[in-house]
mmCIF file of C-alpha atoms and ligand atoms in Angstrom:
data_model
loop_
_atom_site.group_PDB
_atom_site.id
_atom_site.type_symbol
_atom_site.label_atom_id
_atom_site.label_comp_id
_atom_site.label_asym_id
_atom_site.label_seq_id
_atom_site.Cartn_x
_atom_site.Cartn_y
_atom_site.Cartn_z
ATOM 1 C CA MET A 1 8.011 8.770 17.186
ATOM 2 C CA PRO A 2 8.081 8.933 13.369
ATOM 3 C CA LYS A 3 7.135 5.643 11.743
ATOM 4 C CA SER A 4 9.385 3.882 9.288
ATOM 5 C CA TRP A 5 7.380 3.024 6.190
ATOM 6 C CA GLU A 6 7.928 -0.059 4.066
ATOM 7 C CA PHE A 7 8.036 0.352 0.289
ATOM 8 C CA ILE A 8 8.592 -3.209 -0.888
ATOM 9 C CA GLY A 9 5.411 -3.753 -2.945
ATOM 10 C CA GLY A 10 6.844 -2.548 -6.262
ATOM 11 C CA ALA A 11 3.769 -0.360 -6.858
ATOM 12 C CA LEU A 12 2.343 2.588 -4.935
ATOM 13 C CA CYS A 13 -1.112 1.002 -4.489
ATOM 14 C CA LEU A 14 0.433 -2.178 -3.018
ATOM 15 C CA ASP A 15 2.615 -0.149 -0.645
ATOM 16 C CA PHE A 16 -0.516 1.667 0.456
ATOM 17 C CA ILE A 17 -2.346 -1.641 1.050
ATOM 18 C CA ASN A 18 0.731 -2.763 3.005
ATOM 19 C CA THR A 19 0.219 -0.076 5.636
ATOM 20 C CA VAL A 20 -1.617 -2.929 7.393
ATOM 21 C CA HIS A 21 0.800 -5.731 8.321
ATOM 22 C CA CYS A 22 -1.523 -8.657 8.898
ATOM 23 C CA TYR A 23 -5.092 -8.342 7.606
ATOM 24 C CA GLY A 24 -7.541 -10.534 9.494
ATOM 25 C CA ALA A 25 -5.386 -10.844 12.645
ATOM 26 C CA SER A 26 -6.812 -9.776 16.009
ATOM 27 C CA ASP A 27 -4.193 -7.021 15.981
ATOM 28 C CA PRO A 28 -3.658 -6.344 12.265
ATOM 29 C CA GLY A 29 -0.898 -3.802 12.889
ATOM 30 C CA ASP A 30 -2.409 -0.822 11.086
ATOM 31 C CA ASP A 31 0.210 1.890 10.628
ATOM 32 C CA LEU A 32 -2.419 4.480 9.719
ATOM 33 C CA THR A 33 -3.991 5.427 13.022
ATOM 34 C CA THR A 34 -4.195 9.209 12.604
ATOM 35 C CA ALA A 35 -4.507 11.694 9.751
ATOM 36 C CA ASP A 36 -0.894 12.712 10.505
ATOM 37 C CA ASP A 37 0.179 9.095 9.824
ATOM 38 C CA LEU A 38 -1.515 9.308 6.439
ATOM 39 C CA LEU A 39 0.354 12.520 5.615
ATOM 40 C CA SER A 40 3.634 11.078 6.851
ATOM 41 C CA TRP A 41 3.134 8.035 4.593
ATOM 42 C CA ALA A 42 2.187 10.258 1.629
ATOM 43 C CA MET A 43 5.371 12.285 2.066
ATOM 44 C CA ALA A 44 7.561 9.170 2.389
ATOM 45 C CA ALA A 45 5.837 7.768 -0.732
ATOM 46 C CA LYS A 46 6.651 11.044 -2.549
ATOM 47 C CA VAL A 47 2.988 11.631 -3.258
ATOM 48 C CA LEU A 48 3.024 14.899 -1.314
ATOM 49 C CA THR A 49 5.856 17.378 -0.845
ATOM 50 C CA PRO A 50 6.743 18.571 2.676
ATOM 51 C CA GLN A 51 5.064 21.861 1.751
ATOM 52 C CA GLY A 52 1.882 20.078 0.689
ATOM 53 C CA VAL A 53 1.964 18.070 3.923
ATOM 54 C CA SER A 54 2.297 21.217 6.066
ATOM 55 C CA GLY A 55 -0.747 22.769 4.383
ATOM 56 C CA MET A 56 -2.876 19.687 4.967
ATOM 57 C CA LYS A 57 -1.583 19.260 8.504
ATOM 58 C CA ARG A 58 -2.688 22.808 9.346
ATOM 59 C CA ARG A 59 -6.100 22.116 7.850
ATOM 60 C CA PHE A 60 -6.540 18.822 9.710
ATOM 61 C CA HIS A 61 -5.350 20.287 13.002
ATOM 62 C CA SER A 62 -7.860 23.131 12.798
ATOM 63 C CA HIS A 63 -10.619 20.761 11.544
ATOM 64 C CA PRO A 64 -9.975 17.397 13.260
ATOM 65 C CA ALA A 65 -13.253 15.988 11.873
ATOM 66 C CA ALA A 66 -11.994 16.591 8.325
ATOM 67 C CA GLY A 67 -8.822 14.666 9.186
ATOM 68 C CA ARG A 68 -10.810 11.768 10.646
ATOM 69 C CA ASP A 69 -13.097 11.669 7.589
ATOM 70 C CA ALA A 70 -10.138 11.707 5.225
ATOM 71 C CA LEU A 71 -8.441 8.872 7.086
ATOM 72 C CA GLY A 72 -11.668 6.835 7.179
ATOM 73 C CA ARG A 73 -12.166 7.325 3.433
ATOM 74 C CA MET A 74 -8.590 6.314 2.654
ATOM 75 C CA LYS A 75 -8.967 3.171 4.746
ATOM 76 C CA GLN A 76 -12.142 2.252 2.862
ATOM 77 C CA ILE A 77 -10.287 2.621 -0.411
ATOM 78 C CA ARG A 78 -7.395 0.569 1.010
ATOM 79 C CA THR A 79 -9.789 -2.289 1.809
ATOM 80 C CA GLN A 80 -11.378 -2.050 -1.643
ATOM 81 C CA LEU A 81 -7.990 -2.170 -3.338
ATOM 82 C CA ARG A 82 -6.890 -5.156 -1.292
ATOM 83 C CA GLU A 83 -10.035 -7.035 -2.326
ATOM 84 C CA ILE A 84 -9.226 -6.334 -5.978
ATOM 85 C CA PHE A 85 -5.674 -7.661 -5.714
ATOM 86 C CA THR A 86 -6.385 -10.713 -3.536
ATOM 87 C CA SER A 87 -9.239 -12.132 -5.618
ATOM 88 C CA SER A 88 -6.886 -14.999 -6.664
ATOM 89 C CA ALA A 89 -8.088 -14.786 -10.259
ATOM 90 C CA ARG A 90 -5.934 -14.307 -13.340
ATOM 91 C CA ARG A 91 -7.923 -11.236 -14.301
ATOM 92 C CA PRO A 92 -9.605 -8.602 -12.154
ATOM 93 C CA ARG A 93 -13.313 -9.220 -11.632
ATOM 94 C CA GLN A 94 -15.719 -7.082 -13.632
ATOM 95 C CA GLU A 95 -17.293 -5.605 -10.522
ATOM 96 C CA HIS A 96 -13.856 -4.653 -9.207
ATOM 97 C CA VAL A 97 -13.030 -2.790 -12.420
ATOM 98 C CA ARG A 98 -16.379 -1.062 -12.153
ATOM 99 C CA ASP A 99 -15.635 -0.037 -8.532
ATOM 100 C CA LEU A 100 -12.194 1.257 -9.468
ATOM 101 C CA ASN A 101 -13.666 3.236 -12.375
ATOM 102 C CA SER A 102 -16.239 4.744 -10.071
ATOM 103 C CA LEU A 103 -13.498 5.837 -7.644
ATOM 104 C CA LEU A 104 -11.452 7.281 -10.522
ATOM 105 C CA ARG A 105 -14.447 9.253 -11.773
ATOM 106 C CA GLN A 106 -14.820 10.924 -8.358
ATOM 107 C CA GLN A 107 -11.313 12.437 -8.547
ATOM 108 C CA THR A 108 -10.811 15.937 -9.832
ATOM 109 C CA ALA A 109 -7.099 16.534 -9.285
ATOM 110 C CA VAL A 110 -4.742 17.821 -11.982
ATOM 111 C CA PRO A 111 -1.075 16.865 -12.306
ATOM 112 C CA GLY A 112 1.806 19.300 -12.025
ATOM 113 C CA ILE A 113 5.567 19.123 -11.568
ATOM 114 C CA VAL A 114 6.897 20.842 -8.461
ATOM 115 C CA ASP A 115 10.468 21.664 -7.533
ATOM 116 C CA GLU A 116 11.178 20.333 -4.056
ATOM 117 C CA ASP A 117 14.678 21.554 -3.088
ATOM 118 C CA GLY A 118 15.972 20.816 -6.563
ATOM 119 C CA ASN A 119 14.131 17.478 -6.874
ATOM 120 C CA LEU A 120 11.381 17.563 -9.452
ATOM 121 C CA GLN A 121 8.342 15.680 -8.237
ATOM 122 C CA LEU A 122 4.945 14.941 -9.779
ATOM 123 C CA GLN A 123 2.075 16.186 -7.639
ATOM 124 C CA TRP A 124 -1.662 15.999 -8.069
ATOM 125 C CA HIS A 125 -3.386 19.242 -7.142
ATOM 126 C CA PRO A 126 -6.912 18.541 -5.940
ATOM 127 C CA HIS A 127 -9.841 20.728 -6.977
ATOM 128 C CA SER A 128 -12.085 19.735 -4.110
ATOM 129 C CA LEU A 129 -11.162 17.267 -1.348
ATOM 130 C CA PRO A 130 -7.488 17.776 -0.367
ATOM 131 C CA THR A 131 -6.852 14.027 0.000
ATOM 132 C CA GLN A 132 -7.556 13.540 -3.706
ATOM 133 C CA GLY A 133 -3.902 14.433 -4.246
ATOM 134 C CA ILE A 134 -3.054 11.244 -2.332
ATOM 135 C CA ILE A 135 -5.898 9.069 -3.598
ATOM 136 C CA LEU A 136 -5.457 9.689 -7.315
ATOM 137 C CA PRO A 137 -1.839 8.453 -7.695
ATOM 138 C CA ILE A 138 -2.759 5.345 -5.664
ATOM 139 C CA LEU A 139 -5.758 4.630 -7.894
ATOM 140 C CA LEU A 140 -3.698 5.258 -11.033
ATOM 141 C CA SER A 141 -1.093 2.814 -9.789
ATOM 142 C CA ALA A 142 -3.834 0.177 -9.374
ATOM 143 C CA ALA A 143 -5.183 0.959 -12.852
ATOM 144 C CA GLN A 144 -1.678 0.594 -14.300
ATOM 145 C CA ILE A 145 -1.232 -2.885 -12.808
ATOM 146 C CA ILE A 146 -4.616 -3.930 -14.182
ATOM 147 C CA THR A 147 -4.114 -2.500 -17.663
ATOM 148 C CA GLY A 148 -0.397 -3.271 -17.901
ATOM 149 C CA GLY A 149 -0.804 -7.055 -17.731
ATOM 150 C CA ASP A 150 0.738 -7.388 -14.251
ATOM 151 C CA PHE A 151 -2.417 -8.315 -12.375
ATOM 152 C CA ALA A 152 -1.553 -12.017 -12.103
ATOM 153 C CA ARG A 153 1.885 -11.075 -10.775
ATOM 154 C CA VAL A 154 0.550 -9.589 -7.559
ATOM 155 C CA ARG A 155 1.339 -12.021 -4.740
ATOM 156 C CA GLU A 156 0.873 -12.173 -1.011
ATOM 157 C CA CYS A 157 3.825 -12.863 1.282
ATOM 158 C CA ALA A 158 4.128 -16.577 2.181
ATOM 159 C CA SER A 159 4.614 -15.805 5.873
ATOM 160 C CA PRO A 160 1.600 -16.759 8.021
ATOM 161 C CA THR A 161 2.008 -13.556 10.034
ATOM 162 C CA CYS A 162 2.417 -11.134 7.122
ATOM 163 C CA THR A 163 -0.144 -10.186 4.469
ATOM 164 C CA PHE A 164 2.049 -7.794 2.476
ATOM 165 C CA LEU A 165 1.352 -7.760 -1.251
ATOM 166 C CA PHE A 166 4.056 -7.348 -3.880
ATOM 167 C CA LEU A 167 4.542 -7.361 -7.617
ATOM 168 C CA ASP A 168 6.548 -10.469 -8.468
ATOM 169 C CA THR A 169 8.961 -9.272 -11.131
ATOM 170 C CA SER A 170 11.330 -12.235 -10.708
ATOM 171 C CA LYS A 171 12.181 -14.000 -13.985
ATOM 172 C CA ASN A 172 10.579 -17.337 -13.119
ATOM 173 C CA HIS A 173 7.759 -15.812 -11.050
ATOM 174 C CA SER A 174 9.000 -17.525 -7.911
ATOM 175 C CA ARG A 175 9.263 -14.760 -5.336
ATOM 176 C CA ARG A 176 7.591 -15.910 -2.109
ATOM 177 C CA TRP A 177 8.446 -13.283 0.461
ATOM 178 C CA CYS A 178 7.586 -9.616 0.701
ATOM 179 C CA ASP A 179 11.153 -9.062 1.801
ATOM 180 C CA MET A 180 13.881 -11.653 2.218
ATOM 181 C CA ARG A 181 15.377 -9.791 5.194
ATOM 182 C CA MET A 182 12.067 -9.542 7.030
ATOM 183 C CA CYS A 183 9.957 -12.619 6.299
ATOM 184 C CA GLY A 184 12.272 -14.828 4.196
ATOM 185 C CA ASN A 185 14.992 -14.982 6.859
ATOM 186 C CA ARG A 186 12.498 -15.532 9.630
ATOM 187 C CA ALA A 187 11.025 -18.500 7.712
ATOM 188 C CA LYS A 188 14.500 -19.951 7.095
ATOM 189 C CA VAL A 189 15.400 -19.663 10.777
ATOM 190 C CA ASN A 190 12.134 -21.394 11.728
ATOM 191 C CA GLN A 191 12.791 -24.222 9.247
ATOM 192 C CA PHE A 192 16.335 -24.619 10.609
ATOM 193 C CA ARG A 193 15.074 -24.788 14.195
ATOM 194 C CA GLU A 194 12.409 -27.306 13.203
ATOM 195 C CA ARG A 195 15.030 -29.522 11.507
ATOM 196 C CA GLN A 196 17.249 -29.329 14.587
ATOM 197 C CA ARG A 197 14.357 -30.164 16.879
ATOM 198 C CA ARG A 198 13.470 -33.192 14.744
ATOM 199 C CA SER A 199 17.069 -34.474 14.561
ATOM 200 C CA ARG A 200 17.380 -34.160 18.341
ATOM 201 C CA SER A 201 14.115 -35.939 19.021
ATOM 202 C CA GLY A 202 14.648 -38.547 16.257
HETATM 203 ZN ZN1 LIG B 1 6.172 -10.677 4.573
#
């Protein structure tokens, strides 16, 4: 069954980090379990066109080890990025900037605009590893948050069962939930039930 991907982070790198629902839980709910999942996410995120996905799918199906390696590498990068954005500091740590720079230096993709059924889309064409076309836009998105002054605006959802990260662009910097419909409503319902329980018992 095709997965439905959440894009509520406000930045590509945060949406990529959010492919795990609850980091640290015994079942973290990782949506990326196969290389096909990764490609499906990349297409939904408009990082790859359907044509680009088909090419990589063919490659991964004929070389399953390459698909597994690519997925493993992407997950490593996902963990690294999450560490950068959950350091609870106002500024990114020096070693994190160094790590991100080292990842950026390893990329050799070039940008190009492709016409996808009349929709013009920016694509990164990798020189070597095919997944660089997915990695590079994610890394650039992280670099943009860091250099654009938004680092301190990255927050984690207030729900105890959700570790989604998002860019808080609210005027008074008061957004608490990744998504009001998902976690905000659930929290409100729980608070309501708790109040009712207390008024009944008190
Ligand atoms: Zn949430």
